Amino acid sequence: MNRHFSDYFAFVGASTTSCAQVALDRRQVTVKDVAASDTFDDGSRQVILQTGSRACHSVPLLRPNGTVIGTISSHHEQPLHDLAPPS
């Protein structure tokens, strides 16, 4: 990722990204195609696409009491079809 991406997403306050959706719902979110997803607003979508990311998978980091303390996201160069279960 680039500096513009990390600056833009340093703090996510609105629910217009996968990370914000994860924080609100306390569940993982997979965006199979960023370009076609309504998960992102136009500004967020453009920043993500400009970095070469076409899909993402975000997972919440939870305290034992269920409070979200952060998220981890993986970004992918191609749209995702399905994630494979762990083997």
Short mmCIF file of N, CA and C in Angstrom, two decimals:
data_model
loop_
_atom_site.label_atom_id
_atom_site.label_comp_id
_atom_site.label_asym_id
_atom_site.label_seq_id
_atom_site.Cartn_x
_atom_site.Cartn_y
_atom_site.Cartn_z
N MET A 1 0.84 -1.18 0.00
CA MET A 1 0.00 0.00 0.00
C MET A 1 0.88 1.24 0.00
N ASN A 2 0.29 2.37 -0.29
CA ASN A 2 1.09 3.58 -0.36
C ASN A 2 0.74 4.55 0.77
N ARG A 3 1.48 5.62 0.85
CA ARG A 3 1.32 6.61 1.93
C ARG A 3 -0.07 7.24 1.89
N HIS A 4 -0.59 7.55 0.69
CA HIS A 4 -1.92 8.15 0.57
C HIS A 4 -2.97 7.22 1.18
N PHE A 5 -2.84 5.92 0.91
CA PHE A 5 -3.77 4.93 1.46
C PHE A 5 -3.72 4.94 2.99
N SER A 6 -2.52 4.83 3.55
CA SER A 6 -2.41 4.76 5.01
C SER A 6 -2.84 6.07 5.68
N ASP A 7 -2.56 7.22 5.06
CA ASP A 7 -3.02 8.49 5.60
C ASP A 7 -4.55 8.59 5.55
N TYR A 8 -5.12 8.20 4.42
CA TYR A 8 -6.57 8.29 4.22
C TYR A 8 -7.32 7.41 5.22
N PHE A 9 -6.81 6.21 5.47
CA PHE A 9 -7.49 5.26 6.34
C PHE A 9 -6.90 5.17 7.75
N ALA A 10 -6.10 6.15 8.15
CA ALA A 10 -5.50 6.13 9.49
C ALA A 10 -6.58 6.08 10.57
N PHE A 11 -7.66 6.78 10.36
CA PHE A 11 -8.81 6.74 11.27
C PHE A 11 -10.05 6.69 10.42
N VAL A 12 -10.89 5.70 10.66
CA VAL A 12 -12.12 5.54 9.89
C VAL A 12 -13.29 5.80 10.82
N GLY A 13 -14.00 6.90 10.57
CA GLY A 13 -15.11 7.27 11.44
C GLY A 13 -16.47 6.92 10.87
N ALA A 14 -16.62 7.00 9.56
CA ALA A 14 -17.91 6.71 8.93
C ALA A 14 -18.01 5.22 8.61
N SER A 15 -19.21 4.77 8.36
CA SER A 15 -19.42 3.34 8.08
C SER A 15 -19.34 3.04 6.59
N THR A 16 -18.45 3.72 5.88
CA THR A 16 -18.37 3.58 4.42
C THR A 16 -17.12 2.83 3.98
N THR A 17 -16.62 1.94 4.83
CA THR A 17 -15.49 1.08 4.50
C THR A 17 -15.72 -0.30 5.12
N SER A 18 -14.98 -1.28 4.67
CA SER A 18 -15.11 -2.61 5.27
C SER A 18 -14.65 -2.61 6.72
N CYS A 19 -13.60 -1.85 7.04
CA CYS A 19 -13.12 -1.79 8.42
C CYS A 19 -14.17 -1.18 9.35
N ALA A 20 -14.82 -0.13 8.90
CA ALA A 20 -15.87 0.49 9.71
C ALA A 20 -17.05 -0.46 9.88
N GLN A 21 -17.39 -1.19 8.83
CA GLN A 21 -18.48 -2.16 8.91
C GLN A 21 -18.15 -3.26 9.91
N VAL A 22 -16.90 -3.72 9.91
CA VAL A 22 -16.45 -4.72 10.87
C VAL A 22 -16.60 -4.20 12.30
N ALA A 23 -16.20 -2.96 12.53
CA ALA A 23 -16.29 -2.37 13.87
C ALA A 23 -17.74 -2.25 14.33
N LEU A 24 -18.63 -1.90 13.43
CA LEU A 24 -20.05 -1.77 13.78
C LEU A 24 -20.71 -3.12 14.05
N ASP A 25 -20.45 -4.07 13.18
CA ASP A 25 -21.14 -5.36 13.25
C ASP A 25 -20.40 -6.41 14.07
N ARG A 26 -19.12 -6.16 14.39
CA ARG A 26 -18.27 -7.10 15.13
C ARG A 26 -18.24 -8.48 14.47
N ARG A 27 -18.10 -8.46 13.15
CA ARG A 27 -17.99 -9.70 12.38
C ARG A 27 -17.13 -9.43 11.17
N GLN A 28 -16.56 -10.49 10.58
CA GLN A 28 -15.71 -10.31 9.41
C GLN A 28 -16.53 -9.87 8.20
N VAL A 29 -15.88 -9.14 7.32
CA VAL A 29 -16.51 -8.65 6.09
C VAL A 29 -15.57 -8.96 4.94
N THR A 30 -16.11 -9.57 3.90
CA THR A 30 -15.35 -9.83 2.69
C THR A 30 -15.98 -9.03 1.56
N VAL A 31 -15.16 -8.22 0.92
CA VAL A 31 -15.61 -7.46 -0.26
C VAL A 31 -14.96 -8.12 -1.46
N LYS A 32 -15.76 -8.82 -2.25
CA LYS A 32 -15.23 -9.60 -3.36
C LYS A 32 -14.77 -8.73 -4.53
N ASP A 33 -15.40 -7.56 -4.70
CA ASP A 33 -14.99 -6.64 -5.77
C ASP A 33 -15.23 -5.21 -5.30
N VAL A 34 -14.17 -4.53 -4.92
CA VAL A 34 -14.26 -3.17 -4.40
C VAL A 34 -14.94 -2.24 -5.41
N ALA A 35 -14.65 -2.42 -6.69
CA ALA A 35 -15.21 -1.54 -7.72
C ALA A 35 -16.72 -1.63 -7.80
N ALA A 36 -17.30 -2.76 -7.45
CA ALA A 36 -18.74 -2.97 -7.59
C ALA A 36 -19.49 -3.02 -6.26
N SER A 37 -18.79 -2.83 -5.14
CA SER A 37 -19.40 -2.99 -3.82
C SER A 37 -19.98 -1.68 -3.30
N ASP A 38 -21.12 -1.77 -2.63
CA ASP A 38 -21.70 -0.60 -1.99
C ASP A 38 -21.19 -0.42 -0.56
N THR A 39 -20.21 -1.23 -0.16
CA THR A 39 -19.60 -1.11 1.17
C THR A 39 -18.83 0.19 1.31
N PHE A 40 -18.26 0.67 0.19
CA PHE A 40 -17.42 1.87 0.21
C PHE A 40 -18.13 3.07 -0.39
N ASP A 41 -17.82 4.26 0.14
CA ASP A 41 -18.26 5.47 -0.54
C ASP A 41 -17.29 5.73 -1.69
N ASP A 42 -17.59 6.70 -2.54
CA ASP A 42 -16.77 6.93 -3.73
C ASP A 42 -15.32 7.29 -3.39
N GLY A 43 -15.12 8.12 -2.38
CA GLY A 43 -13.76 8.51 -2.02
C GLY A 43 -12.92 7.33 -1.55
N SER A 44 -13.48 6.54 -0.66
CA SER A 44 -12.77 5.35 -0.15
C SER A 44 -12.49 4.36 -1.27
N ARG A 45 -13.49 4.14 -2.11
CA ARG A 45 -13.33 3.20 -3.23
C ARG A 45 -12.18 3.63 -4.13
N GLN A 46 -12.12 4.90 -4.47
CA GLN A 46 -11.07 5.39 -5.37
C GLN A 46 -9.68 5.23 -4.76
N VAL A 47 -9.54 5.53 -3.46
CA VAL A 47 -8.23 5.38 -2.81
C VAL A 47 -7.80 3.92 -2.84
N ILE A 48 -8.71 3.01 -2.55
CA ILE A 48 -8.37 1.59 -2.55
C ILE A 48 -8.01 1.12 -3.95
N LEU A 49 -8.82 1.48 -4.94
CA LEU A 49 -8.54 1.05 -6.31
C LEU A 49 -7.22 1.61 -6.83
N GLN A 50 -6.88 2.83 -6.44
CA GLN A 50 -5.62 3.45 -6.90
C GLN A 50 -4.39 2.71 -6.38
N THR A 51 -4.54 1.96 -5.31
CA THR A 51 -3.40 1.19 -4.78
C THR A 51 -3.26 -0.16 -5.45
N GLY A 52 -4.22 -0.50 -6.32
CA GLY A 52 -4.18 -1.78 -7.00
C GLY A 52 -4.96 -2.87 -6.28
N SER A 53 -5.70 -2.51 -5.27
CA SER A 53 -6.51 -3.49 -4.54
C SER A 53 -7.89 -3.58 -5.16
N ARG A 54 -8.32 -4.80 -5.47
CA ARG A 54 -9.65 -5.01 -6.05
C ARG A 54 -10.58 -5.76 -5.10
N ALA A 55 -10.05 -6.32 -4.03
CA ALA A 55 -10.87 -7.03 -3.06
C ALA A 55 -10.21 -6.95 -1.69
N CYS A 56 -11.01 -7.13 -0.64
CA CYS A 56 -10.44 -7.11 0.70
C CYS A 56 -11.25 -8.00 1.64
N HIS A 57 -10.59 -8.42 2.67
CA HIS A 57 -11.20 -9.25 3.71
C HIS A 57 -10.79 -8.65 5.04
N SER A 58 -11.76 -8.22 5.84
CA SER A 58 -11.48 -7.55 7.11
C SER A 58 -12.05 -8.36 8.27
N VAL A 59 -11.26 -8.47 9.34
CA VAL A 59 -11.61 -9.28 10.51
C VAL A 59 -11.46 -8.41 11.75
N PRO A 60 -12.44 -8.47 12.68
CA PRO A 60 -12.31 -7.66 13.89
C PRO A 60 -11.35 -8.27 14.90
N LEU A 61 -10.68 -7.41 15.63
CA LEU A 61 -9.88 -7.80 16.80
C LEU A 61 -10.74 -7.45 18.01
N LEU A 62 -11.14 -8.47 18.77
CA LEU A 62 -12.08 -8.28 19.87
C LEU A 62 -11.45 -8.55 21.22
N ARG A 63 -11.84 -7.76 22.21
CA ARG A 63 -11.51 -8.07 23.60
C ARG A 63 -12.42 -9.21 24.05
N PRO A 64 -12.09 -9.87 25.15
CA PRO A 64 -12.96 -10.95 25.64
C PRO A 64 -14.42 -10.51 25.87
N ASN A 65 -14.63 -9.23 26.19
CA ASN A 65 -15.99 -8.75 26.42
C ASN A 65 -16.71 -8.36 25.12
N GLY A 66 -16.05 -8.54 23.95
CA GLY A 66 -16.68 -8.25 22.67
C GLY A 66 -16.41 -6.87 22.11
N THR A 67 -15.68 -6.03 22.84
CA THR A 67 -15.34 -4.70 22.37
C THR A 67 -14.33 -4.80 21.23
N VAL A 68 -14.58 -4.07 20.16
CA VAL A 68 -13.66 -4.05 19.02
C VAL A 68 -12.50 -3.12 19.35
N ILE A 69 -11.28 -3.63 19.21
CA ILE A 69 -10.10 -2.80 19.47
C ILE A 69 -9.31 -2.53 18.19
N GLY A 70 -9.75 -3.10 17.08
CA GLY A 70 -9.09 -2.87 15.80
C GLY A 70 -9.57 -3.87 14.77
N THR A 71 -9.01 -3.75 13.59
CA THR A 71 -9.32 -4.69 12.52
C THR A 71 -8.02 -5.05 11.78
N ILE A 72 -8.05 -6.21 11.17
CA ILE A 72 -6.97 -6.63 10.29
C ILE A 72 -7.61 -6.87 8.92
N SER A 73 -7.01 -6.30 7.90
CA SER A 73 -7.54 -6.47 6.55
C SER A 73 -6.46 -6.98 5.61
N SER A 74 -6.86 -7.89 4.75
CA SER A 74 -5.98 -8.31 3.66
C SER A 74 -6.56 -7.74 2.37
N HIS A 75 -5.68 -7.29 1.50
CA HIS A 75 -6.10 -6.72 0.22
C HIS A 75 -5.56 -7.59 -0.91
N HIS A 76 -6.34 -7.67 -1.98
CA HIS A 76 -6.03 -8.60 -3.06
C HIS A 76 -6.10 -7.88 -4.41
N GLU A 77 -5.19 -8.23 -5.30
CA GLU A 77 -5.09 -7.56 -6.61
C GLU A 77 -6.22 -7.91 -7.56
N GLN A 78 -6.87 -9.03 -7.33
CA GLN A 78 -7.95 -9.48 -8.20
C GLN A 78 -9.23 -9.63 -7.39
N PRO A 79 -10.40 -9.48 -8.02
CA PRO A 79 -11.64 -9.77 -7.30
C PRO A 79 -11.62 -11.20 -6.75
N LEU A 80 -12.22 -11.38 -5.60
CA LEU A 80 -12.28 -12.70 -4.97
C LEU A 80 -13.53 -13.45 -5.40
N HIS A 81 -13.41 -14.74 -5.50
CA HIS A 81 -14.60 -15.55 -5.76
C HIS A 81 -15.09 -16.10 -4.42
N ASP A 82 -14.30 -16.90 -3.78
CA ASP A 82 -14.61 -17.40 -2.44
C ASP A 82 -13.29 -17.64 -1.72
N LEU A 83 -13.30 -17.41 -0.42
CA LEU A 83 -12.13 -17.74 0.39
C LEU A 83 -12.23 -19.21 0.76
N ALA A 84 -11.12 -19.88 0.74
CA ALA A 84 -11.09 -21.30 1.08
C ALA A 84 -11.05 -21.46 2.59
N PRO A 85 -11.74 -22.46 3.11
CA PRO A 85 -11.67 -22.72 4.57
C PRO A 85 -10.27 -23.21 4.92
N PRO A 86 -9.87 -23.02 6.19
CA PRO A 86 -8.54 -23.51 6.59
C PRO A 86 -8.44 -25.02 6.41
N SER A 87 -7.26 -25.50 6.04
CA SER A 87 -7.11 -26.94 5.86
C SER A 87 -6.34 -27.55 6.99
#
